Amino acid sequence: MEGTFCVKAIGSRPKVHVTADGSGVVGHAGARLLADLADTTGLTAAYATVLGPLRPRGTGHDPGRVATDLAVMIADGGETITDLAVLRDQAGVFGPVASTATAWRLLAQIDDTVLASLRSARARAREIAWLQAAEKGEDIPAVRAGGCEVPGLVLDIDATLVTCHSEKESAAPTYKGGFGYHPLLCFLANTGGALAGRLRPGNAGANTATDHITVLDDALAQLPDAHRYGTDILIRTDSAGCSPPNRSVCATGSCTSPPASPEAAVNTTCESPRPGPGDTNWPWPSTGSPPCPDPPAEHRVPAAHDLKGLGDPGHRVGPSACSAHKTGPGTHKLTLNTVIPLEPKERG
């Protein structure tokens, strides 16, 4: 019996020529740009370095390339590792792509230590991408909310429900009567990129402080030092993210990753809507807390707006409360903004 024990190592991806004559049309071609971006920023090479020890006998598919292909597959709408077939079936665009079994073996070997190294590799690649954009004069896009431009970086933290239609590892009943997972995610609103996430069972608590703090810490670690320190950072969350421990972290900046230098300052703001009827963990701010200073005239919003800046006739802006904490050269402010539904008789 004969068998093939060695597979030729993966080289560069095939060259692609773009034409407008309609010949050689392929699907999902835009996903190739994501693969090229990973290669250009050094992400694929960094993944290969981290995952290299998991490569048996140094042969077969490069593990860094496998990890990149998995990321491209997810960005392209894939939901399971079998969806790698979409890339594999277009070798002329993506080159050789690992089989489902190969991808499974790689994922099965990744533990917490390797996962932390992969996060660091992703942070370095993001820093390179942002530096490349800066060299071309392209700034990080600003976020607009309520018709106003928000300065600095905006991090959105929220949980979501992922439904499972069969028994899966760690899947559990959800608070909405479903079954699956309850992951907690953090996205950078300026670019729409995912910074961090925590996979949790469906019965995980919505306001579990330790999970929010872990995700926030991982998200901040993904920001390049040039932007993380010395840049205003707004952390947006719903009432589930405003438990006392979360507010303390936001106010004191007590995340585990140290600044690049003692002089580096972090200006962070946590913002949340008003508490809901079922919220009971809102002892802060107290009745005697000082009111927030009036914002600059150009930032004042006299009426309620939706996220697109359009007027919301059903609500009005209520009072806000804040707490400022001086910690070294940086000031950390926690802001609670209030949006109040109008009474029927108030609606004109």
XYZ file of C-alpha atoms in Angstrom:
348
model
C 0.000 0.000 0.000
C 1.358 3.362 -0.935
C 0.380 6.727 0.475
C 1.373 10.351 0.367
C 2.908 11.436 3.649
C 4.199 14.854 2.623
C 2.283 17.715 1.064
C 4.069 20.556 -0.653
C 4.185 23.628 1.555
C 1.905 26.484 0.620
C 3.581 29.341 -1.186
C 2.218 32.720 -2.199
C -1.314 33.095 -3.421
C -2.052 33.052 -7.173
C -1.781 36.329 -9.044
C -5.157 37.719 -9.940
C -5.770 39.913 -12.974
C -8.893 42.056 -12.853
C -10.580 42.809 -16.165
C -13.945 44.183 -17.232
C -14.619 41.863 -20.155
C -16.687 39.363 -18.151
C -14.301 36.483 -18.765
C -13.231 34.272 -15.881
C -15.845 35.601 -13.463
C -15.663 34.076 -9.984
C -17.725 34.402 -6.826
C -16.486 35.710 -3.473
C -13.559 37.389 -5.223
C -13.685 40.284 -2.772
C -12.662 37.936 0.015
C -9.279 37.663 -1.665
C -8.608 41.279 -0.630
C -8.943 40.237 3.017
C -6.411 37.447 2.503
C -4.012 39.897 0.842
C -4.485 42.360 3.700
C -3.549 39.668 6.220
C -0.429 38.851 4.213
C 0.577 42.512 3.753
C 0.218 43.448 7.419
C 2.204 40.390 8.518
C -0.757 38.723 10.195
C -0.393 35.467 8.267
C 3.334 35.289 9.038
C 2.723 36.077 12.717
C 0.080 33.370 12.921
C 2.530 30.959 11.305
C 5.126 31.751 13.972
C 2.672 31.206 16.826
C 1.113 28.065 15.376
C 4.319 26.622 13.922
C 4.907 24.221 16.838
C 1.496 22.670 16.119
C 2.548 21.723 12.602
C 3.451 18.022 12.576
C 6.878 17.294 11.094
C 6.962 20.753 9.556
C 4.984 19.534 6.555
C 1.528 20.000 5.159
C -0.468 23.194 5.089
C 1.099 26.183 6.812
C -0.907 26.696 10.044
C -0.721 30.472 9.729
C -2.262 30.245 6.306
C -4.967 27.906 7.618
C -5.837 30.359 10.401
C -6.007 33.247 7.921
C -8.226 31.251 5.578
C -10.560 30.486 8.483
C -10.788 34.200 9.326
C -11.466 35.069 5.674
C -14.128 32.373 5.546
C -15.926 33.815 8.587
C -15.742 37.366 7.193
C -17.199 36.023 3.944
C -20.225 34.638 5.766
C -19.041 31.174 6.758
C -20.544 29.586 9.848
C -18.733 26.251 10.186
C -15.292 25.021 9.184
C -16.894 22.989 6.395
C -17.530 26.327 4.678
C -13.828 26.387 3.839
C -15.007 24.517 0.747
C -16.106 27.864 -0.710
C -12.479 29.004 -0.732
C -11.095 25.580 -1.573
C -13.236 25.311 -4.690
C -11.627 28.458 -6.099
C -7.959 27.546 -6.048
C -7.305 30.043 -8.819
C -8.226 32.844 -6.420
C -7.164 31.622 -2.993
C -4.570 28.986 -3.811
C -4.484 25.654 -1.968
C -6.820 25.666 1.036
C -6.662 23.130 3.844
C -9.265 20.429 4.179
C -11.899 20.491 6.890
C -10.061 17.746 8.797
C -6.799 19.711 8.734
C -8.499 22.864 9.994
C -10.229 20.853 12.722
C -6.964 19.362 13.964
C -5.376 22.812 14.126
C -8.255 24.355 16.074
C -8.349 21.398 18.472
C -4.721 22.039 19.472
C -5.150 25.729 20.321
C -5.193 26.320 24.082
C -5.387 29.499 26.175
C -1.654 30.169 25.880
C -1.686 29.925 22.098
C -4.860 31.996 21.959
C -3.189 34.810 23.910
C -0.264 34.760 21.470
C -2.685 34.952 18.552
C -4.285 38.026 20.115
C -0.891 39.685 20.368
C -0.168 38.858 16.735
C -3.473 40.396 15.709
C -2.713 43.563 17.681
C 0.650 43.946 15.931
C -0.978 43.484 12.538
C -3.599 46.115 13.360
C -0.872 48.550 14.363
C 0.896 47.992 11.030
C -2.356 48.503 9.129
C -3.057 51.762 10.934
C 0.511 52.969 10.351
C 0.197 52.169 6.654
C -3.034 54.153 6.519
C -1.394 57.080 8.324
C 1.469 57.115 5.825
C -1.121 57.662 3.088
C -2.755 60.471 5.029
C -5.801 58.432 5.996
C -7.029 59.005 9.539
C -9.166 56.655 11.590
C -12.784 57.536 10.696
C -14.717 59.515 13.267
C -17.982 58.253 14.729
C -21.153 60.308 14.511
C -23.931 59.910 17.052
C -26.987 62.059 17.533
C -25.904 64.348 14.722
C -22.557 65.100 16.401
C -19.054 63.884 15.696
C -17.594 61.910 18.595
C -13.894 62.647 19.184
C -11.415 59.820 19.632
C -12.168 56.108 19.538
C -15.531 54.525 20.353
C -15.780 50.971 21.702
C -19.172 49.252 21.681
C -19.654 46.343 24.102
C -22.759 44.202 23.999
C -23.876 40.593 24.218
C -25.801 38.658 21.601
C -27.548 35.316 21.324
C -26.434 32.547 18.965
C -29.004 29.817 18.463
C -27.984 26.159 18.284
C -30.398 23.655 16.772
C -28.663 20.638 18.330
C -26.496 19.779 21.319
C -23.168 21.631 21.202
C -20.308 21.951 23.641
C -21.160 24.557 26.318
C -24.518 25.368 24.696
C -27.281 26.053 27.232
C -30.789 27.529 27.506
C -30.919 31.318 27.089
C -32.880 33.880 29.059
C -35.168 34.384 26.059
C -36.221 30.752 26.001
C -33.849 29.673 23.237
C -30.837 27.389 23.269
C -27.237 28.147 22.338
C -24.580 30.674 23.290
C -24.506 34.140 24.821
C -21.179 35.663 23.656
C -20.015 39.104 24.741
C -18.390 41.164 21.989
C -16.549 44.457 21.586
C -16.364 46.329 18.279
C -14.523 49.491 17.322
C -17.270 51.734 15.992
C -14.786 53.887 14.041
C -13.855 51.056 11.693
C -16.473 48.409 12.408
C -13.716 45.952 13.320
C -14.101 43.305 16.009
C -11.625 43.881 18.835
C -12.451 41.182 21.366
C -15.040 38.619 22.334
C -15.811 36.005 24.920
C -17.693 32.844 24.036
C -20.124 32.056 26.829
C -22.882 29.481 27.388
C -26.446 30.517 26.770
C -27.200 30.805 30.492
C -24.361 33.288 31.120
C -25.446 36.441 32.916
C -26.056 39.595 30.914
C -24.373 41.862 33.474
C -21.518 39.614 34.635
C -18.857 42.155 35.565
C -15.863 39.844 35.189
C -16.813 39.070 31.585
C -17.245 42.739 30.692
C -13.920 43.640 32.275
C -12.110 40.795 30.486
C -13.548 41.766 27.107
C -12.762 45.446 27.683
C -9.198 44.634 28.705
C -8.693 42.435 25.620
C -10.196 45.147 23.415
C -7.949 47.890 24.769
C -4.933 45.649 24.255
C -5.822 45.492 20.552
C -5.428 49.253 20.128
C -2.003 50.530 19.050
C -0.207 52.429 21.816
C -0.206 55.627 19.752
C -4.015 55.589 19.842
C -4.652 53.897 23.144
C -2.683 56.425 25.189
C -3.317 60.111 24.698
C -6.564 59.541 22.778
C -10.083 59.932 24.124
C -11.792 56.535 24.318
C -15.564 56.301 24.647
C -16.914 52.960 25.861
C -20.575 52.503 24.973
C -22.655 49.823 26.622
C -26.188 49.212 27.759
C -27.260 48.972 31.387
C -25.843 45.434 31.611
C -22.348 46.887 31.356
C -22.788 49.468 34.091
C -22.544 47.353 37.216
C -20.417 48.902 39.986
C -17.239 46.896 39.156
C -17.451 47.934 35.502
C -17.923 51.567 36.417
C -14.954 51.372 38.743
C -12.711 50.023 35.986
C -13.873 52.683 33.575
C -13.422 55.453 36.108
C -10.004 54.425 37.389
C -8.553 52.946 34.214
C -7.533 49.854 36.195
C -7.091 47.490 33.272
C -4.333 44.933 33.499
C -2.247 46.081 30.512
C 0.270 48.741 31.619
C 0.793 51.961 29.639
C 3.784 52.318 27.337
C 5.333 54.904 29.650
C 4.516 56.415 33.067
C 3.646 59.693 31.351
C 1.071 58.095 29.051
C -2.451 59.197 29.862
C -5.684 57.428 29.099
C -8.835 59.501 28.817
C -11.805 57.141 28.915
C -15.515 57.725 29.127
C -18.196 55.126 29.791
C -21.593 56.010 28.404
C -24.854 54.202 28.943
C -28.555 54.916 28.491
C -30.819 55.295 31.478
C -31.546 52.220 33.634
C -34.498 50.059 32.734
C -37.391 49.264 35.070
C -35.816 45.967 36.110
C -32.369 47.339 36.960
C -31.513 47.295 40.647
C -27.730 47.852 40.667
C -27.752 51.610 40.103
C -26.559 53.093 43.409
C -24.262 55.443 41.482
C -24.378 58.381 41.063
C -25.775 59.454 44.415
C -28.321 62.218 44.820
C -25.601 64.654 45.711
C -23.394 63.933 42.703
C -22.334 67.073 40.866
C -24.045 67.726 37.526
C -22.130 67.302 34.304
C -20.602 70.495 32.938
C -22.408 71.954 29.960
C -20.928 70.670 26.693
C -19.603 73.081 24.071
C -22.329 74.809 22.093
C -21.522 72.850 18.950
C -22.005 69.562 20.825
C -25.304 70.366 22.479
C -28.235 68.274 21.308
C -31.520 69.977 22.293
C -33.693 67.071 21.184
C -33.376 63.301 21.153
C -31.827 61.763 18.040
C -31.389 58.249 16.791
C -27.998 56.800 15.861
C -28.235 58.297 12.359
C -28.709 61.788 13.741
C -32.370 61.953 12.748
C -34.829 63.547 15.121
C -36.706 61.204 17.454
C -40.140 62.719 18.147
C -40.953 60.123 20.793
C -38.188 60.997 23.260
C -36.459 63.949 24.842
C -32.999 64.368 26.356
C -33.053 64.329 30.127
C -30.433 65.265 32.721
C -27.035 63.598 32.813
C -24.776 62.766 35.712
C -21.076 62.179 35.736
C -18.169 61.402 38.021
C -14.649 62.539 37.188
C -11.619 60.853 38.750
C -8.151 62.360 38.486
C -5.619 59.535 38.098
C -2.191 60.899 37.305
C -2.111 62.928 34.104
C -5.386 61.450 32.807
C -8.966 62.200 33.785
C -11.510 59.389 33.609
C -15.154 60.341 33.422
C -18.200 58.122 33.700
C -21.278 59.613 32.051
C -24.881 58.451 32.331
C -27.025 59.994 29.625
C -30.781 60.030 29.955
C -33.332 59.698 27.155
C -36.908 59.990 28.403
C -39.984 58.795 26.472
C -42.505 61.560 25.889
C -45.972 61.332 27.328
C -48.759 61.097 24.748
C -49.868 64.646 25.532
C -46.286 65.904 24.930
C -46.143 64.529 21.435
C -47.104 67.155 18.987
